[in-house]
PDB file of C-alpha atoms in Angstrom:
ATOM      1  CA  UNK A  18      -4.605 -30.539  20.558  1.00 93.00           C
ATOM      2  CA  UNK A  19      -3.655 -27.279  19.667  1.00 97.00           C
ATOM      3  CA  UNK A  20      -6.404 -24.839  17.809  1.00 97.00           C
ATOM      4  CA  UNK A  21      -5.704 -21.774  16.266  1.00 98.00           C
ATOM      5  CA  UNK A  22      -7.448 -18.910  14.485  1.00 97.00           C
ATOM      6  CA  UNK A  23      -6.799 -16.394  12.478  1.00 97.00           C
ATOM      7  CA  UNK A  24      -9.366 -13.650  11.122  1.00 96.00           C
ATOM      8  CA  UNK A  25     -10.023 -12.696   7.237  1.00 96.00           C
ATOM      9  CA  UNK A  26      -9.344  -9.055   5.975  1.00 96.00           C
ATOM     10  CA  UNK A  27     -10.858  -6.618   3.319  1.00 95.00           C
ATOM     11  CA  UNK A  28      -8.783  -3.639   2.102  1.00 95.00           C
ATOM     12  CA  UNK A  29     -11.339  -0.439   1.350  1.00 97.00           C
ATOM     13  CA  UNK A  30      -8.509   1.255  -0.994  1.00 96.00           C
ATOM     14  CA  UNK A  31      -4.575   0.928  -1.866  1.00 95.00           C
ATOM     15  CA  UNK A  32      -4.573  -2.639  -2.736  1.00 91.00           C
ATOM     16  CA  UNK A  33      -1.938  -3.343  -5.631  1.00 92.00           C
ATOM     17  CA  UNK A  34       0.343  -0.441  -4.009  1.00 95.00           C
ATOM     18  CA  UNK A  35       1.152  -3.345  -1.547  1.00 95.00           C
ATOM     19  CA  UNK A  36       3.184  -5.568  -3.970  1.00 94.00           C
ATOM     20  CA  UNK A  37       7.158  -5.899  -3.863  1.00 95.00           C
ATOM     21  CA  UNK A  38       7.437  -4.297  -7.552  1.00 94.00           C
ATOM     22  CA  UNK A  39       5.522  -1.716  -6.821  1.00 95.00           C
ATOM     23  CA  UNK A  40       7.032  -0.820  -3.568  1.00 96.00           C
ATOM     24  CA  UNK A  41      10.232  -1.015  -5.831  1.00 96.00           C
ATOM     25  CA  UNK A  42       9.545   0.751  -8.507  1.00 95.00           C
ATOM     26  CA  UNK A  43       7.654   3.861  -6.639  1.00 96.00           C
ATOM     27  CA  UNK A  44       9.452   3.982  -3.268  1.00 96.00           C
ATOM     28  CA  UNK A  45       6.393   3.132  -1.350  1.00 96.00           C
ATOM     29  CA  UNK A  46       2.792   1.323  -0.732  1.00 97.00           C
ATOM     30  CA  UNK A  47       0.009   2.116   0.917  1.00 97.00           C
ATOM     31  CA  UNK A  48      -3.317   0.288   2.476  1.00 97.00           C
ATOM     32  CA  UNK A  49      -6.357   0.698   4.441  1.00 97.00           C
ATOM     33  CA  UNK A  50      -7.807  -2.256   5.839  1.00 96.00           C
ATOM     34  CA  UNK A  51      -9.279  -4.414   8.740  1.00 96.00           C
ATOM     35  CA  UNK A  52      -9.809  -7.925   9.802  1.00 95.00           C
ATOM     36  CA  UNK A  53     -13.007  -9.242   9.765  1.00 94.00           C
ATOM     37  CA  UNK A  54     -15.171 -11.447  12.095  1.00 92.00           C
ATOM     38  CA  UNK A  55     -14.761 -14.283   9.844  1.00 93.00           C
ATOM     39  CA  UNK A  56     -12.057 -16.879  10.584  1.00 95.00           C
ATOM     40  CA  UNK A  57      -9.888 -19.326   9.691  1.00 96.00           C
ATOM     41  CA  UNK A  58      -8.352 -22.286  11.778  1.00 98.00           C
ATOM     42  CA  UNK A  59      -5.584 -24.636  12.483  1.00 98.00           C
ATOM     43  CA  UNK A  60      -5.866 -27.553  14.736  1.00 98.00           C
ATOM     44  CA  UNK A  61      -2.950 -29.941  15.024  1.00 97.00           C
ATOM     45  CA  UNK A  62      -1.783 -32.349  17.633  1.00 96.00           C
ATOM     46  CA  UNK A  63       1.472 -35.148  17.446  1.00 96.00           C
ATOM     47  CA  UNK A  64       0.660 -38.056  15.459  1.00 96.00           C
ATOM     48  CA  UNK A  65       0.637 -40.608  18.026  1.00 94.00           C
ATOM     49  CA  UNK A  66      -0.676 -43.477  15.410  1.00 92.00           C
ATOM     50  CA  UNK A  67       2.030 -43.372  13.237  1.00 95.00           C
ATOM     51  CA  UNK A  68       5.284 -41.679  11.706  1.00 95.00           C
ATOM     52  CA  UNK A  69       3.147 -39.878   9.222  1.00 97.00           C
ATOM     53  CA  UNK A  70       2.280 -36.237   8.341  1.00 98.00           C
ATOM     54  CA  UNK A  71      -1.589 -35.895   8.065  1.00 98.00           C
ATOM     55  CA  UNK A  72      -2.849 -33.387   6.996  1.00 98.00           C
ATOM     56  CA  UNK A  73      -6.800 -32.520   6.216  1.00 98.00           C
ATOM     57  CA  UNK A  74      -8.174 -29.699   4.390  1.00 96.00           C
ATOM     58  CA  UNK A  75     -10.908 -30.160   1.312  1.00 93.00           C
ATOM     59  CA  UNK A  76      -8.625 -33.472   0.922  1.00 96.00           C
ATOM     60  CA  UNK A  77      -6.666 -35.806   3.051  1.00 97.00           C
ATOM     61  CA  UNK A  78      -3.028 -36.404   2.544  1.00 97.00           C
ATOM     62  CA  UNK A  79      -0.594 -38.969   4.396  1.00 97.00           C
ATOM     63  CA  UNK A  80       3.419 -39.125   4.569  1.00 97.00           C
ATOM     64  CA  UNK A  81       6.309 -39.999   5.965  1.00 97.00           C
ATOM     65  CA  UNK A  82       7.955 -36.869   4.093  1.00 97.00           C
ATOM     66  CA  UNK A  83       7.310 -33.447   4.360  1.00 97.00           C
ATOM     67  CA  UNK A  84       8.705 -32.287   1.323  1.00 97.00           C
ATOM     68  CA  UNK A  85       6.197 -34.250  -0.610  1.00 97.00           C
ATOM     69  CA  UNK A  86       3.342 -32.566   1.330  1.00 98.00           C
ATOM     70  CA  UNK A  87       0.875 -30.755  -1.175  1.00 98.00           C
ATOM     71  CA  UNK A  88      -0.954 -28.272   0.593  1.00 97.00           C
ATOM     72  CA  UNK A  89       1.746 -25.549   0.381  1.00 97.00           C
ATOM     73  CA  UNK A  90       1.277 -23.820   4.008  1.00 98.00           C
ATOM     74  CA  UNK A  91       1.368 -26.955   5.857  1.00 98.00           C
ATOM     75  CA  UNK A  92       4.709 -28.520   4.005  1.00 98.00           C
ATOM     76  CA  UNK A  93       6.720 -24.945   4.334  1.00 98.00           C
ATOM     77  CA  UNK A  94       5.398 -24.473   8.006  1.00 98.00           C
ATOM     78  CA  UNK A  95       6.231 -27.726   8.871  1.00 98.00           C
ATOM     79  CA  UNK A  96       9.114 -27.764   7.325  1.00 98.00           C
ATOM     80  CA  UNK A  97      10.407 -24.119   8.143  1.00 98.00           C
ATOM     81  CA  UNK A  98      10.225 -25.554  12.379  1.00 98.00           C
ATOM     82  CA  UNK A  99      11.091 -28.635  11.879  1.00 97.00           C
ATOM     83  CA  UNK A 100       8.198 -30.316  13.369  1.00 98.00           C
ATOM     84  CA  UNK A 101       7.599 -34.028  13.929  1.00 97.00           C
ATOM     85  CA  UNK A 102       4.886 -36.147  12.255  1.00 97.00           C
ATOM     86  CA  UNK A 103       1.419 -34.400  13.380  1.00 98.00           C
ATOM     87  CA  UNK A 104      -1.736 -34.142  12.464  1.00 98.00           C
ATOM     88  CA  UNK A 105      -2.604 -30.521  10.845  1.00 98.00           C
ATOM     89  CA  UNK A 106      -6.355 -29.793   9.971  1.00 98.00           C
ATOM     90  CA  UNK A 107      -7.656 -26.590   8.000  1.00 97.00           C
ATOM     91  CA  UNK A 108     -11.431 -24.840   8.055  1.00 96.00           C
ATOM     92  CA  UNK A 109     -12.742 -21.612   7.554  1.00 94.00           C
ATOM     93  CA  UNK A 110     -16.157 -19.731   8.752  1.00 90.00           C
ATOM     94  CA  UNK A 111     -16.913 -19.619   5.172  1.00 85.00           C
ATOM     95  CA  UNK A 112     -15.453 -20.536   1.570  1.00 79.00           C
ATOM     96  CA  UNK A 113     -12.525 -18.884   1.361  1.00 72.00           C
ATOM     97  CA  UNK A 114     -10.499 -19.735  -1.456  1.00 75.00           C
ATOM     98  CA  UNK A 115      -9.687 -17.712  -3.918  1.00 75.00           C
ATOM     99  CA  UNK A 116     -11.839 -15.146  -2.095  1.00 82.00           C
ATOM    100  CA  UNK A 117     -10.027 -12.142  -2.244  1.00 88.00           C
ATOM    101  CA  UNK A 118     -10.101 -12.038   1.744  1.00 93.00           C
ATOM    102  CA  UNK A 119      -6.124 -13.179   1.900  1.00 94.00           C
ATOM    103  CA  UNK A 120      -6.982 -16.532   3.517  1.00 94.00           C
ATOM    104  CA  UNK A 121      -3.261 -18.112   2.738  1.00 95.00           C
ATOM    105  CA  UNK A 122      -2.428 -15.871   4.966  1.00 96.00           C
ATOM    106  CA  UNK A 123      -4.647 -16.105   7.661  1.00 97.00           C
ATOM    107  CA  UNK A 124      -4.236 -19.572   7.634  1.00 98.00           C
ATOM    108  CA  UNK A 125      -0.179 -18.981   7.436  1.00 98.00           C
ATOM    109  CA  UNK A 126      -0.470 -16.843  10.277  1.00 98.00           C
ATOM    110  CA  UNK A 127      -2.996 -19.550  12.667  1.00 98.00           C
ATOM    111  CA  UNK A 128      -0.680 -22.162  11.208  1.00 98.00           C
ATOM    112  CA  UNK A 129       2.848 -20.212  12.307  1.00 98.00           C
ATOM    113  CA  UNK A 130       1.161 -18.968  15.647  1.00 98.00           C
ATOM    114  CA  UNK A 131       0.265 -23.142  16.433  1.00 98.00           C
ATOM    115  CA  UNK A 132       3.568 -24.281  15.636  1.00 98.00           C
ATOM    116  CA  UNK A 133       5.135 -21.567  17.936  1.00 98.00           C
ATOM    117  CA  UNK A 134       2.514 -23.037  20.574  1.00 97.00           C
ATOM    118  CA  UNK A 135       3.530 -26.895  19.826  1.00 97.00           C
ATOM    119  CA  UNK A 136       7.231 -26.104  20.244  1.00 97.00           C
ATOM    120  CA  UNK A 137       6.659 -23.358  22.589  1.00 96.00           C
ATOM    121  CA  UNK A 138       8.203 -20.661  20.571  1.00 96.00           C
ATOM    122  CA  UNK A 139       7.132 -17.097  21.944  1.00 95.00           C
ATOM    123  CA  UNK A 140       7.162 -14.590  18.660  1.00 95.00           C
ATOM    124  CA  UNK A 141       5.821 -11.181  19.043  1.00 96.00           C
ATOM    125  CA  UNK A 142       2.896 -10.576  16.563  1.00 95.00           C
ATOM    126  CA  UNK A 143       4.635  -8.543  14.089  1.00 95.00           C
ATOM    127  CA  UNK A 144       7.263 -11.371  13.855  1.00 97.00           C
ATOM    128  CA  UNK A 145       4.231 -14.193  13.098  1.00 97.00           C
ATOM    129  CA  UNK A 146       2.944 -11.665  10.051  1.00 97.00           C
ATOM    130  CA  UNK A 147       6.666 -11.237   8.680  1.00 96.00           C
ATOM    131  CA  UNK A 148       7.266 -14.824   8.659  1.00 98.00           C
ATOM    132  CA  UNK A 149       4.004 -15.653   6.737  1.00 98.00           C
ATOM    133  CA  UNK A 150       5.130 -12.876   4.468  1.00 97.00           C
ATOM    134  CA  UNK A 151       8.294 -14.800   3.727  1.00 97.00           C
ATOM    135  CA  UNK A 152       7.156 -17.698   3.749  1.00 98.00           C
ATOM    136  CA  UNK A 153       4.234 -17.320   1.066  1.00 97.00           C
ATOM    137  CA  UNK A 154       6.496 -15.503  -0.881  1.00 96.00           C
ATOM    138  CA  UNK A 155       7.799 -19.087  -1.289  1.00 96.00           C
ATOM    139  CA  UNK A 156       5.086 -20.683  -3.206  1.00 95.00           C
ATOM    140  CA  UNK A 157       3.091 -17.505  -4.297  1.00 93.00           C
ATOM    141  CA  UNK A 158       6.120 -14.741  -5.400  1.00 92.00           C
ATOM    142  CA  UNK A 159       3.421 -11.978  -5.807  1.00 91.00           C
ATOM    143  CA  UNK A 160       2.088 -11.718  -2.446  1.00 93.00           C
ATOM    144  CA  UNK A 161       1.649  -8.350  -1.066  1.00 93.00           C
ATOM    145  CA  UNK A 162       2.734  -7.211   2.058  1.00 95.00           C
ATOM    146  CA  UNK A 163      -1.240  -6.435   3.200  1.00 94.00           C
ATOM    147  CA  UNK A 164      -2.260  -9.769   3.061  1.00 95.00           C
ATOM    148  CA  UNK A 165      -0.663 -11.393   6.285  1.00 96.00           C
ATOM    149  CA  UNK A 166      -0.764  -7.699   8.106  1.00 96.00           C
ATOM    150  CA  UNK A 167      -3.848  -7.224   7.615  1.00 95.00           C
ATOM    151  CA  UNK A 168      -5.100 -10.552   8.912  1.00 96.00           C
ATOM    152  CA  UNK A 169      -2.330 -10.914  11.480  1.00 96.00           C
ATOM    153  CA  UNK A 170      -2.939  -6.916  12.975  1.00 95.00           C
ATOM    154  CA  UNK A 171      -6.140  -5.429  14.462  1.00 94.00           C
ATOM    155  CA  UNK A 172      -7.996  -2.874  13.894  1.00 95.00           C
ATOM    156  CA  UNK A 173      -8.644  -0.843  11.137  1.00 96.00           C
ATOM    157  CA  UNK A 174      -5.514   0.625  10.172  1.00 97.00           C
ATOM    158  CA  UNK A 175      -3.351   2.328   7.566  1.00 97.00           C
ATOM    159  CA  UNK A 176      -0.387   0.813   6.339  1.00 96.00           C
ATOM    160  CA  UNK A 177       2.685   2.369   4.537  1.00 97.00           C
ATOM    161  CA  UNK A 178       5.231  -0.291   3.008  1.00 96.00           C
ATOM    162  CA  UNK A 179       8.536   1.005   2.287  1.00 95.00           C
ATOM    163  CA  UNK A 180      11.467  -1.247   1.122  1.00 90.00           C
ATOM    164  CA  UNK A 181      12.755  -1.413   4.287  1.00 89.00           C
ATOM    165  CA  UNK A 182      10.288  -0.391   6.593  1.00 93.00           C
ATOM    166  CA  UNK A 183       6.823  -0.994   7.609  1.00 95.00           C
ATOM    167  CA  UNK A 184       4.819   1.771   9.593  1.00 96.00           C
ATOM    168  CA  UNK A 185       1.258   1.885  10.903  1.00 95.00           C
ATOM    169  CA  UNK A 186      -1.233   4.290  12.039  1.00 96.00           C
ATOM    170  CA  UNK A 187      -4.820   2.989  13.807  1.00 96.00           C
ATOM    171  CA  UNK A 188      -7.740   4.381  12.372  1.00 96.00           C
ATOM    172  CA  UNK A 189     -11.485   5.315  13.464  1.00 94.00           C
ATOM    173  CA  UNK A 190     -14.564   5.593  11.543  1.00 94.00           C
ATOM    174  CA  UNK A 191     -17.795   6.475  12.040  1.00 94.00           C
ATOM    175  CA  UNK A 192     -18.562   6.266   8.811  1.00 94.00           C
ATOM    176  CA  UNK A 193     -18.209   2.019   9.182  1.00 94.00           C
ATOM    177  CA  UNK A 194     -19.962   1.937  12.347  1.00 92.00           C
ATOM    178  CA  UNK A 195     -23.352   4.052  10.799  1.00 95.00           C
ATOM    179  CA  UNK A 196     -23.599   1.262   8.058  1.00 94.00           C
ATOM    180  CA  UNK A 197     -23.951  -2.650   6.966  1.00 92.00           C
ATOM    181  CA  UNK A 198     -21.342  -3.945   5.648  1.00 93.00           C
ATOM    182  CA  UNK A 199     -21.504  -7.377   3.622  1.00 91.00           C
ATOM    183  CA  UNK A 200     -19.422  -9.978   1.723  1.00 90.00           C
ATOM    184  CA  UNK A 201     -21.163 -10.998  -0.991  1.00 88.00           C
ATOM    185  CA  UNK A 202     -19.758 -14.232  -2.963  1.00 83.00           C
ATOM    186  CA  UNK A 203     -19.618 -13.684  -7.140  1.00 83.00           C
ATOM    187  CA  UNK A 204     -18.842 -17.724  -7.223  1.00 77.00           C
ATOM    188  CA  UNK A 205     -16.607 -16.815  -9.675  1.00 75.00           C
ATOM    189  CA  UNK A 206     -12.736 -18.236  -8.251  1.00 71.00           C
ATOM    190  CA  UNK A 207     -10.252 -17.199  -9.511  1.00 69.00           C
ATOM    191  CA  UNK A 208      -6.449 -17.312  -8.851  1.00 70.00           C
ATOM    192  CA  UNK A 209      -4.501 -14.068  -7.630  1.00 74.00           C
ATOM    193  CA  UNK A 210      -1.360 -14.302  -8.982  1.00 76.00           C
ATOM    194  CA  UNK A 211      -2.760 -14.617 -12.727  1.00 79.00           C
ATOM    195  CA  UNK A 212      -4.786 -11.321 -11.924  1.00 79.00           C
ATOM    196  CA  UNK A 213      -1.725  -9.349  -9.971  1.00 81.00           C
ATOM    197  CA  UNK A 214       0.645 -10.448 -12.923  1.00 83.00           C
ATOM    198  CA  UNK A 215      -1.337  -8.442 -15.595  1.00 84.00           C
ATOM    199  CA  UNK A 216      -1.548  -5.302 -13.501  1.00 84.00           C
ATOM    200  CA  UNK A 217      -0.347  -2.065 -15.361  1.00 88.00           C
ATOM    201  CA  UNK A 218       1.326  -0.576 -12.435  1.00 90.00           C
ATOM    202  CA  UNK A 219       1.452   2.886 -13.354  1.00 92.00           C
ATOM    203  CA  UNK A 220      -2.273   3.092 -13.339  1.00 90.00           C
ATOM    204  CA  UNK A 221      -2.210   1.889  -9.991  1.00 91.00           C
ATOM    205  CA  UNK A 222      -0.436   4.689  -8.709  1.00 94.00           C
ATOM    206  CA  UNK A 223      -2.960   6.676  -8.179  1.00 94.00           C
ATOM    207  CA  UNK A 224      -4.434   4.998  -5.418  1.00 95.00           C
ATOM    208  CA  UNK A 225      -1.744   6.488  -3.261  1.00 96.00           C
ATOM    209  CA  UNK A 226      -3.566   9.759  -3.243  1.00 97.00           C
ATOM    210  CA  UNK A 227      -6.892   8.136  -2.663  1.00 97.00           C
ATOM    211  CA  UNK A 228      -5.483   6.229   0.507  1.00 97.00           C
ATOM    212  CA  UNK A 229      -4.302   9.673   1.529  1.00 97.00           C
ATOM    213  CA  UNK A 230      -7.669  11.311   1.051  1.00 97.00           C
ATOM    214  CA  UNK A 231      -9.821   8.489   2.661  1.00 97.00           C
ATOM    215  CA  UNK A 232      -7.938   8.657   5.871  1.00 97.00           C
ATOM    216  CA  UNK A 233      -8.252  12.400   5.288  1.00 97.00           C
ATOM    217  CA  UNK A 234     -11.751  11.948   4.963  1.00 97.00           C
ATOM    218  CA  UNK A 235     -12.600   8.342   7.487  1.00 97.00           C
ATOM    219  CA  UNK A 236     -15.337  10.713   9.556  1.00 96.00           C
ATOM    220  CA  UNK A 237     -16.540  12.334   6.564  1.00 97.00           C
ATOM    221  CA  UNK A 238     -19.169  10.166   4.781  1.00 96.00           C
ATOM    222  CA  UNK A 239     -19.377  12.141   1.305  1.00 97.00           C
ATOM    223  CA  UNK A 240     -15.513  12.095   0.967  1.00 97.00           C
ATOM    224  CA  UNK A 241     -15.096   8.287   2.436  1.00 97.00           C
ATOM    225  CA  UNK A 242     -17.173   7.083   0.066  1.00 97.00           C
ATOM    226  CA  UNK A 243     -15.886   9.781  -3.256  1.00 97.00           C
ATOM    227  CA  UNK A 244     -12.321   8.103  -2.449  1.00 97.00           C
ATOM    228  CA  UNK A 245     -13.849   4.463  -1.780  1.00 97.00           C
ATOM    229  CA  UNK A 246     -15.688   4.111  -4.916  1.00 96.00           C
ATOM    230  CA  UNK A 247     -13.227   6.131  -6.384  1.00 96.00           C
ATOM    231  CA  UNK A 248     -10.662   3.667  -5.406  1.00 95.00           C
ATOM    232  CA  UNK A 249     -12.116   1.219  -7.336  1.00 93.00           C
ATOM    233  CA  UNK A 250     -12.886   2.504 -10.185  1.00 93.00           C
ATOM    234  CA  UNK A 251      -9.111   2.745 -10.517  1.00 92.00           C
ATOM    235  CA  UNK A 252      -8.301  -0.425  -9.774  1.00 90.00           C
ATOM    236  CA  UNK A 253     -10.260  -1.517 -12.444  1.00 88.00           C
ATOM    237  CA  UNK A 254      -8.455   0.336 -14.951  1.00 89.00           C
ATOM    238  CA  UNK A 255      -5.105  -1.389 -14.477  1.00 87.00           C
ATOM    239  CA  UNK A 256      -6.214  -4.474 -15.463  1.00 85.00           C
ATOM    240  CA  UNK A 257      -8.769  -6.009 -17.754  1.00 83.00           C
ATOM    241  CA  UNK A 258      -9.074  -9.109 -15.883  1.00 82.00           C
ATOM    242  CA  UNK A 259     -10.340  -7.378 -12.248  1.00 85.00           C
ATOM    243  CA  UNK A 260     -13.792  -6.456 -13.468  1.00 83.00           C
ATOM    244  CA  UNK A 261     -14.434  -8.743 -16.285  1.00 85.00           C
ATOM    245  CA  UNK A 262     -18.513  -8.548 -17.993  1.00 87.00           C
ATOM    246  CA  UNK A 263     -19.161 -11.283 -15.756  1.00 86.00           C
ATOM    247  CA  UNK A 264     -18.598  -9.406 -13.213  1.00 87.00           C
ATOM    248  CA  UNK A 265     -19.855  -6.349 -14.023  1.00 88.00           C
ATOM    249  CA  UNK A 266     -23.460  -8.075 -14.115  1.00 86.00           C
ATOM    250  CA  UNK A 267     -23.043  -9.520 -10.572  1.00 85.00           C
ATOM    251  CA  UNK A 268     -22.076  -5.752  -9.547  1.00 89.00           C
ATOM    252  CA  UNK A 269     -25.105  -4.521 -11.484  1.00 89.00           C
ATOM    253  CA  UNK A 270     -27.566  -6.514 -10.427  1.00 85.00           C
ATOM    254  CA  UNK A 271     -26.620  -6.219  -6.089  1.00 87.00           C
ATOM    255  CA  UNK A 272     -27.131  -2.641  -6.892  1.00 90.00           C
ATOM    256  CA  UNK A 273     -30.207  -2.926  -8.513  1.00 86.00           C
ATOM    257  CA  UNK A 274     -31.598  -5.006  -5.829  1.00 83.00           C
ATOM    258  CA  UNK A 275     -29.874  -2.938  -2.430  1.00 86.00           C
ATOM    259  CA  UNK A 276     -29.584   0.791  -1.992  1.00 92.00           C
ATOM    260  CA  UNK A 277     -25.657   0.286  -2.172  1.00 94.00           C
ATOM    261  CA  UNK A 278     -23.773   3.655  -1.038  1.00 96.00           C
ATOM    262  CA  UNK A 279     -19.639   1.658  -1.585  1.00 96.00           C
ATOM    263  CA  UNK A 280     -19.084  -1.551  -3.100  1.00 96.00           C
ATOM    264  CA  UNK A 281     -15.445  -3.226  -4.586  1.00 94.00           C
ATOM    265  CA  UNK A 282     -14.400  -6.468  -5.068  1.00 91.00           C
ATOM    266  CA  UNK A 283     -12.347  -7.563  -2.743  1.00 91.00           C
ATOM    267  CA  UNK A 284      -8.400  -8.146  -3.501  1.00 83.00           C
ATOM    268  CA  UNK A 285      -6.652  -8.932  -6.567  1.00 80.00           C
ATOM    269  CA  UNK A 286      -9.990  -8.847  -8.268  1.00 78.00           C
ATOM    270  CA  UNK A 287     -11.842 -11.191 -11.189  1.00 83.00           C
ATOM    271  CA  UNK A 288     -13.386 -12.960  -8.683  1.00 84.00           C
ATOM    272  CA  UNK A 289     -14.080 -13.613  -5.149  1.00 86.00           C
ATOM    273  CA  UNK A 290     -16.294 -11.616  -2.873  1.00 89.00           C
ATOM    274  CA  UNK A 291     -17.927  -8.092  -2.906  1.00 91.00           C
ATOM    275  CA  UNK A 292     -17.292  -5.849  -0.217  1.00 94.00           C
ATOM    276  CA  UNK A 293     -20.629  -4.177   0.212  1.00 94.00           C
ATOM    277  CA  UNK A 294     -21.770  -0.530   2.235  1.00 95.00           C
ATOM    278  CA  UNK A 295     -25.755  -0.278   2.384  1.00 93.00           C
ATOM    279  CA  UNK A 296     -28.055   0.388   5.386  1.00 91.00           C
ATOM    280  CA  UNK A 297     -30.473  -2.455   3.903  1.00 86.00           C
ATOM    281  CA  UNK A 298     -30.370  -5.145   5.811  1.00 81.00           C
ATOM    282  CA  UNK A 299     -29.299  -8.414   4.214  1.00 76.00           C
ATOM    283  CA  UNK A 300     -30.219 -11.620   5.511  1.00 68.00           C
ATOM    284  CA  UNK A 301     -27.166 -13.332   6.807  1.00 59.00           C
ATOM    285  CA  UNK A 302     -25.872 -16.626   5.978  1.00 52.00           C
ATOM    286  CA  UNK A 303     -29.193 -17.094   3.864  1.00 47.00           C
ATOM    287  CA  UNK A 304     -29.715 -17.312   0.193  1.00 44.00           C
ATOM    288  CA  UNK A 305     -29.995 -13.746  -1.144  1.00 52.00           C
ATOM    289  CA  UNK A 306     -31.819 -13.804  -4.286  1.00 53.00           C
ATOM    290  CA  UNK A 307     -30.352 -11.082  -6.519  1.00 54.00           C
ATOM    291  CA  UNK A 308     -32.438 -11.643 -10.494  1.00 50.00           C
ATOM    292  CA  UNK A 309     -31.487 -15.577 -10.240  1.00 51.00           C
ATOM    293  CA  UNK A 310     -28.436 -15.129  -8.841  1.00 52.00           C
ATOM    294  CA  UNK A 311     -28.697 -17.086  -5.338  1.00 51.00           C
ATOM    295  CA  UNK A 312     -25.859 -16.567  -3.221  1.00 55.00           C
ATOM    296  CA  UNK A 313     -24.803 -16.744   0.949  1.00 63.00           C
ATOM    297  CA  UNK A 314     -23.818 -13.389   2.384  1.00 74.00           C
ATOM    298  CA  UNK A 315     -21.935 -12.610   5.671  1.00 78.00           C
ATOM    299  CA  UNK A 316     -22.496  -9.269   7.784  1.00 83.00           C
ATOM    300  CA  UNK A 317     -18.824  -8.283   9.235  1.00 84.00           C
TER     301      UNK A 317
END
């Protein structure tokens, strides 16, 4: 049996600028982000019980053909290297769909980097997040280019995405390391690609300069957190459906309870998790009662 991880990711600014039309239309994208200590995992092994493709996840399907498989990543991995029948199981360290924390494609890139193993397929890293790339593209069109890079690449790290180049710089901050960061659930899900196809991407632009000025400022707490909160603000002008009322409350009411110095949704938006900066301490994995509003939170 093979098993495979991959880890989570949360952007702190940039996130839209990532997207193929964008990167069309304005000549360039730009990120900051880092993986997380949260996971997701692939475990899969030949099916030596019968000719069928099994595959387990929040349900269980069983056939003979792949191209009737269901669960998207499994059917285009499978199918994209050739494997025989196997057994292919999904989990996660916690819920992590339609989270905002790019799990299709930390589960793409655990799934690609077991098939390699199976076959015994050596592909460089950067190969493994460029194949998950074009392979989600597949069944969601709108993926950005940060999702499987920032999963698939350590570190925290800023990303520029031209059309026909990638480049990356590694980042420091002391700013992360002096304070607690948290993901705290909304349990609102939501799907991405409804939220990234309503974006107004002129109004995105101008997190380009903000990238620019939180690298400019990663050391600098004041200025880190001017272009982090800054940053989202923004974000939630290009789009009604990122920061609906709903949401707003949730966001009102973990800063009413927390002395919260950043805090953003994470990814496309109108749902998911919020990325949280306090130095309160949180209680981990335990019910975190915020005016009625019981939900889990992680420390990353």
């Amino acid at each position: 049996m093979i098993i495979s991880k991959c880890p989570l990711r949360v952007s702190l600014v940039g996130g839209s600028t990532d997207l193929q039309e964008f990167i069309d239309k304005f000549g360039k994208g730009s990120v900051i982000s880092f993986p997380v200590n949260l996971y997701t995992y692939i475990t899969l092994n030949k099916n030596i019980y019968s000719n069928a493709y099994k595959i387990n996840y929040s349900t269980t399907e069983e056939t003979l053909n792949p191209n009737k498989i269901k669960n998207d990543i499994a059917r285009e991995v499978i199918k994209h290297f050739n494997l025989p029948p196997i057994i292919m199981s999904f989990n996660s360290d916690i819920p992590s769909s339609g989270s905002g924390l790019a799990s299709s494609s930390s589960y793409l890139i655990a799934c690609i980097s077991a098939a390699c193993k199976f076959i015994n397929k050596d592909l460089p890293q950067s190969e493994i997040c460029k194949l998950a790339l074009k392979l989600e593209r597949k069944f969601n069109p709108l993926t950005g280019y940060q999702d499987p890079y920032g999963c698939g690449i350590g570190g925290l790290k800023k990303y520029n995405f031209y059309k026909n180049q990638i480049t990356q710089e590694l980042l420091s901050s002391s700013v992360i390391d002096d304070y607690n960061l948290y993901l705290i659930p909304t349990k609102i899900k939501r799907s991405s690609t409804k939220i990234l196809s309503t974006l107004d991407l002129d109004k995105s632009h101008s997190l380009l300069d903000l990238v620019i000025k939180l690298k400019n400022n990663i050391n600098n707490e004041e200025g880190f957190f001017k272009a982090f909160n800054k940053g989202w603000e923004n974000k939630k002008s290009s789009s009604s459906s990122i920061s609906t009322p709903e949401l707003l409350e949730v966001e009102s009411k973990i800063k009413n309870k927390y002395d919260i110095k950043g805090i953003k949704l994470c990814g496309a938006g109108g749902g998911g998790y919020f990325l949280v900066f306090t130095k309160d301490t949180i209680k981990e994995g335990n019910l975190v009662e915020i005016d009625n509003l019981g939900v889990q939170s992680w420390k990353i």
